[in-house]
mmCIF file of C-alpha atoms in Angstrom:
data_model
loop_
_atom_site.group_PDB
_atom_site.id
_atom_site.type_symbol
_atom_site.label_atom_id
_atom_site.label_comp_id
_atom_site.label_asym_id
_atom_site.label_seq_id
_atom_site.Cartn_x
_atom_site.Cartn_y
_atom_site.Cartn_z
ATOM 1 C CA ALA A 1 0.263 -0.083 0.044
ATOM 2 C CA PRO A 2 2.471 3.054 -1.147
ATOM 3 C CA GLN A 3 1.574 6.427 -0.264
ATOM 4 C CA PRO A 4 2.347 9.537 -1.773
ATOM 5 C CA HIS A 5 4.708 10.798 0.334
ATOM 6 C CA GLN A 6 6.867 7.504 -0.294
ATOM 7 C CA HIS A 7 10.007 6.464 -1.892
ATOM 8 C CA LEU A 8 11.188 3.006 -3.100
ATOM 9 C CA VAL A 9 14.542 2.459 -4.301
ATOM 10 C CA ASP A 10 14.101 -0.309 -6.923
ATOM 11 C CA LEU A 11 17.672 -1.769 -6.418
ATOM 12 C CA ALA A 12 18.193 -4.734 -9.924
ATOM 13 C CA GLY A 13 15.661 -2.767 -11.624
ATOM 14 C CA GLY A 14 16.255 -2.428 -14.886
ATOM 15 C CA THR A 15 13.510 -1.675 -16.979
ATOM 16 C CA GLY A 16 11.592 -0.411 -13.882
ATOM 17 C CA ASP A 17 8.654 -3.399 -13.806
ATOM 18 C CA ILE A 18 8.683 -2.625 -9.498
ATOM 19 C CA SER A 19 9.051 1.323 -9.709
ATOM 20 C CA LEU A 20 6.278 1.383 -12.126
ATOM 21 C CA ARG A 21 4.006 -0.838 -9.604
ATOM 22 C CA PHE A 22 4.784 0.886 -6.618
ATOM 23 C CA LEU A 23 4.075 4.688 -9.012
ATOM 24 C CA ARG A 24 0.890 3.026 -10.725
ATOM 25 C CA ALA A 25 -0.473 1.859 -6.517
ATOM 26 C CA GLY A 26 0.306 5.612 -5.133
ATOM 27 C CA GLY A 27 3.657 5.786 -3.872
ATOM 28 C CA GLY A 28 5.716 9.222 -4.340
ATOM 29 C CA SER A 29 8.833 8.502 -6.354
ATOM 30 C CA ALA A 30 11.514 5.807 -7.159
ATOM 31 C CA THR A 31 14.961 5.860 -7.967
ATOM 32 C CA ILE A 32 15.713 2.762 -10.401
ATOM 33 C CA SER A 33 19.403 1.533 -9.793
ATOM 34 C CA ASP A 34 20.874 -0.968 -11.630
ATOM 35 C CA ILE A 35 24.400 -2.268 -12.705
ATOM 36 C CA ASN A 36 23.694 -2.171 -15.755
ATOM 37 C CA HIS A 37 23.369 1.014 -17.337
ATOM 38 C CA ALA A 38 22.041 -1.616 -21.164
ATOM 39 C CA MET A 39 19.233 -2.129 -18.707
ATOM 40 C CA LEU A 40 18.883 1.580 -17.495
ATOM 41 C CA SER A 41 18.694 2.672 -21.410
ATOM 42 C CA ALA A 42 16.222 0.524 -22.086
ATOM 43 C CA GLY A 43 13.907 1.050 -19.294
ATOM 44 C CA ARG A 44 13.431 5.165 -20.233
ATOM 45 C CA ARG A 45 12.566 4.552 -23.707
ATOM 46 C CA ARG A 46 9.413 2.593 -22.169
ATOM 47 C CA ARG A 47 6.146 2.776 -22.735
ATOM 48 C CA GLY A 48 4.257 4.072 -19.851
ATOM 49 C CA VAL A 49 7.606 6.440 -18.697
ATOM 50 C CA ILE A 50 7.180 8.911 -20.026
ATOM 51 C CA LYS A 51 3.881 9.306 -17.563
ATOM 52 C CA TYR A 52 5.803 8.730 -14.266
ATOM 53 C CA HIS A 53 8.806 11.501 -15.948
ATOM 54 C CA ASP A 54 8.885 13.383 -12.926
ATOM 55 C CA ARG A 55 9.149 10.791 -10.229
ATOM 56 C CA LEU A 56 11.734 8.403 -11.305
ATOM 57 C CA SER A 57 15.142 8.802 -11.432
ATOM 58 C CA TRP A 58 17.710 6.337 -13.124
ATOM 59 C CA CYS A 59 20.950 5.833 -11.546
ATOM 60 C CA VAL A 60 24.011 3.109 -12.415
ATOM 61 C CA GLY A 61 24.921 1.735 -9.031
ATOM 62 C CA ASN A 62 25.786 -2.121 -7.552
ATOM 63 C CA ALA A 63 23.308 -3.111 -4.749
ATOM 64 C CA GLU A 64 27.718 -3.857 -3.359
ATOM 65 C CA ASN A 65 28.292 -0.075 -2.457
ATOM 66 C CA LEU A 66 25.123 1.087 -3.722
ATOM 67 C CA PRO A 67 26.093 5.550 -3.808
ATOM 68 C CA PHE A 68 23.044 7.053 -2.667
ATOM 69 C CA ASP A 69 23.082 8.818 0.776
ATOM 70 C CA LYS A 70 21.736 7.326 5.130
ATOM 71 C CA GLY A 71 18.173 6.637 5.372
ATOM 72 C CA ILE A 72 16.406 7.900 2.078
ATOM 73 C CA ALA A 73 13.883 5.620 0.949
ATOM 74 C CA ASP A 74 10.603 3.951 2.419
ATOM 75 C CA PHE A 75 10.899 0.851 0.830
ATOM 76 C CA VAL A 76 14.063 -0.838 -0.997
ATOM 77 C CA ALA A 77 13.117 -3.438 -3.065
ATOM 78 C CA ILE A 78 14.609 -6.151 -5.032
ATOM 79 C CA ALA A 79 13.273 -8.927 -7.560
ATOM 80 C CA PHE A 80 15.624 -11.200 -9.197
ATOM 81 C CA GLY A 81 18.435 -10.163 -8.971
ATOM 82 C CA LEU A 82 19.700 -11.374 -5.758
ATOM 83 C CA ARG A 83 21.150 -14.370 -7.468
ATOM 84 C CA ASN A 84 22.796 -11.967 -9.378
ATOM 85 C CA VAL A 85 24.958 -10.025 -6.343
ATOM 86 C CA THR A 86 28.364 -10.838 -5.582
ATOM 87 C CA ASP A 87 28.305 -10.508 -1.770
ATOM 88 C CA ARG A 88 25.099 -10.326 -1.773
ATOM 89 C CA GLU A 89 25.025 -9.609 2.905
ATOM 90 C CA ALA A 90 26.635 -6.456 1.818
ATOM 91 C CA ALA A 91 23.524 -5.371 -1.097
ATOM 92 C CA ILE A 92 21.337 -6.576 2.292
ATOM 93 C CA ALA A 93 23.652 -4.338 3.997
ATOM 94 C CA GLU A 94 23.344 -1.285 2.253
ATOM 95 C CA ALA A 95 19.127 -2.025 1.453
ATOM 96 C CA TYR A 96 19.213 -1.403 4.922
ATOM 97 C CA ARG A 97 21.521 1.275 5.089
ATOM 98 C CA VAL A 98 19.386 3.459 3.194
ATOM 99 C CA LEU A 99 15.896 2.547 4.752
ATOM 100 C CA LYS A 100 14.322 5.598 6.564
ATOM 101 C CA PRO A 101 14.124 3.697 9.818
ATOM 102 C CA GLY A 102 10.503 2.315 10.092
ATOM 103 C CA GLY A 103 11.755 0.859 6.413
ATOM 104 C CA ARG A 104 10.941 -2.288 4.455
ATOM 105 C CA PHE A 105 13.124 -4.570 2.481
ATOM 106 C CA LEU A 106 11.248 -6.729 0.387
ATOM 107 C CA CYS A 107 13.085 -9.186 -1.985
ATOM 108 C CA LEU A 108 11.616 -11.317 -4.776
ATOM 109 C CA GLU A 109 13.391 -14.304 -5.442
ATOM 110 C CA PHE A 110 13.468 -17.680 -7.265
ATOM 111 C CA SER A 111 13.249 -20.333 -4.391
ATOM 112 C CA GLN A 112 13.504 -24.122 -3.893
ATOM 113 C CA VAL A 113 10.706 -25.916 -4.446
ATOM 114 C CA LYS A 114 8.477 -27.773 -1.515
ATOM 115 C CA SER A 115 7.485 -30.877 -3.111
ATOM 116 C CA SER A 116 10.868 -33.734 -4.290
ATOM 117 C CA THR A 117 8.669 -34.650 -7.338
ATOM 118 C CA LEU A 118 8.018 -31.016 -8.629
ATOM 119 C CA GLN A 119 11.378 -30.207 -7.897
ATOM 120 C CA ARG A 120 12.181 -33.005 -9.995
ATOM 121 C CA VAL A 121 10.414 -31.447 -13.054
ATOM 122 C CA TYR A 122 11.384 -28.006 -12.134
ATOM 123 C CA ASP A 123 14.790 -29.352 -12.462
ATOM 124 C CA ALA A 124 14.170 -31.134 -15.520
ATOM 125 C CA TRP A 125 12.547 -28.214 -17.128
ATOM 126 C CA SER A 126 15.616 -25.943 -16.526
ATOM 127 C CA PHE A 127 18.619 -27.722 -16.614
ATOM 128 C CA ASN A 128 17.702 -29.104 -19.811
ATOM 129 C CA ALA A 129 14.327 -27.606 -22.136
ATOM 130 C CA LEU A 130 14.534 -23.479 -20.996
ATOM 131 C CA PRO A 131 18.467 -23.437 -22.406
ATOM 132 C CA LEU A 132 17.145 -24.828 -24.957
ATOM 133 C CA MET A 133 14.499 -22.776 -26.029
ATOM 134 C CA GLY A 134 16.681 -19.884 -24.983
ATOM 135 C CA ARG A 135 19.127 -21.330 -27.667
ATOM 136 C CA LEU A 136 16.002 -21.948 -30.476
ATOM 137 C CA VAL A 137 14.180 -17.988 -29.976
ATOM 138 C CA ALA A 138 17.491 -15.888 -28.399
ATOM 139 C CA GLY A 139 20.157 -18.351 -29.901
ATOM 140 C CA ASP A 140 21.794 -17.886 -25.933
ATOM 141 C CA ALA A 141 21.715 -21.439 -24.589
ATOM 142 C CA GLU A 142 24.439 -20.206 -22.195
ATOM 143 C CA SER A 143 22.862 -17.198 -20.436
ATOM 144 C CA TYR A 144 19.845 -19.982 -19.678
ATOM 145 C CA ARG A 145 21.452 -22.655 -18.328
ATOM 146 C CA TYR A 146 23.772 -19.792 -15.836
ATOM 147 C CA ARG A 147 20.016 -19.309 -14.489
ATOM 148 C CA ALA A 148 19.159 -22.798 -14.008
ATOM 149 C CA GLU A 149 22.291 -23.229 -11.557
ATOM 150 C CA SER A 150 22.036 -19.551 -9.761
ATOM 151 C CA ILE A 151 19.074 -20.652 -8.622
ATOM 152 C CA ARG A 152 20.231 -24.123 -7.127
ATOM 153 C CA THR A 153 22.691 -22.484 -6.223
ATOM 154 C CA PHE A 154 20.398 -19.447 -3.919
ATOM 155 C CA PRO A 155 19.976 -19.722 -0.453
ATOM 156 C CA SER A 156 17.893 -21.624 1.106
ATOM 157 C CA PRO A 157 14.728 -18.689 1.781
ATOM 158 C CA GLU A 158 16.037 -19.797 5.575
ATOM 159 C CA ILE A 159 19.135 -18.953 5.133
ATOM 160 C CA LEU A 160 18.097 -15.578 3.491
ATOM 161 C CA ALA A 161 16.184 -14.862 5.775
ATOM 162 C CA ASP A 162 19.075 -15.339 8.430
ATOM 163 C CA MET A 163 21.122 -12.770 6.569
ATOM 164 C CA PHE A 164 17.873 -10.907 6.720
ATOM 165 C CA ALA A 165 18.711 -10.506 10.641
ATOM 166 C CA GLY A 166 22.261 -9.931 10.030
ATOM 167 C CA ALA A 167 22.330 -6.820 8.318
ATOM 168 C CA GLY A 168 19.948 -5.856 11.208
ATOM 169 C CA PHE A 169 15.926 -6.688 9.903
ATOM 170 C CA ALA A 170 13.360 -7.023 11.999
ATOM 171 C CA GLN A 171 9.963 -8.928 11.161
ATOM 172 C CA ILE A 172 11.446 -10.971 8.676
ATOM 173 C CA ARG A 173 8.945 -13.076 6.403
ATOM 174 C CA VAL A 174 9.173 -15.256 3.849
ATOM 175 C CA ARG A 175 6.118 -16.049 2.171
ATOM 176 C CA SER A 176 6.292 -18.804 -0.653
ATOM 177 C CA LEU A 177 4.691 -18.464 -4.091
ATOM 178 C CA SER A 178 3.555 -20.799 -6.490
ATOM 179 C CA VAL A 179 4.709 -24.051 -4.170
ATOM 180 C CA GLY A 180 8.479 -22.450 -3.248
ATOM 181 C CA VAL A 181 9.626 -21.530 -6.629
ATOM 182 C CA ALA A 182 10.215 -18.518 -5.580
ATOM 183 C CA CYS A 183 9.529 -15.944 -1.894
ATOM 184 C CA ILE A 184 9.535 -13.099 -1.310
ATOM 185 C CA HIS A 185 10.954 -12.471 1.982
ATOM 186 C CA SER A 186 10.793 -8.709 3.930
ATOM 187 C CA GLY A 187 12.026 -7.080 6.879
ATOM 188 C CA TRP A 188 11.936 -3.768 8.589
ATOM 189 C CA LYS A 189 14.648 -1.724 9.704
ATOM 190 C CA LEU A 190 13.302 -0.695 13.637
ATOM 191 C CA ASP A 191 15.210 1.801 14.514
#
């Protein structure tokens, strides 16, 4: 329930999907930060972005060392980006640093399927069918193979929740989506 006075920092925000949803839902302003300049450039050219141009800012930045002052955001979000960060603990600590007291960090990321039968099906899809489709459609099987491997090596929901706690977050919640294919981790900065 974003409010008109609230600011979002969208980490690994790429083309701005999360920021646009935040603004459309009533949020005040958003900063889209991504290490990839080309993704930000593509985002600036998206249809629908012009409507929010006065409430959006774009920043090339590394989630592990953000170029923002302490306590500037009401929300920090990262969607399907934390698994690509080299030092996840540093990125989580940076999210904590840039949040205002009472701010909330939200992380949407692929996770671990709960059912062993579904896990086998999901692995077959991820490690075989997805790279084949990537090769046929995009001419790039390796990027899709990397995606599957990065999901497999990503910390479990429990370990990621511990990483949130280690950074100082409180009231940590984990919401499993689609039988565990993805999870939303959230935590509050209380002080």
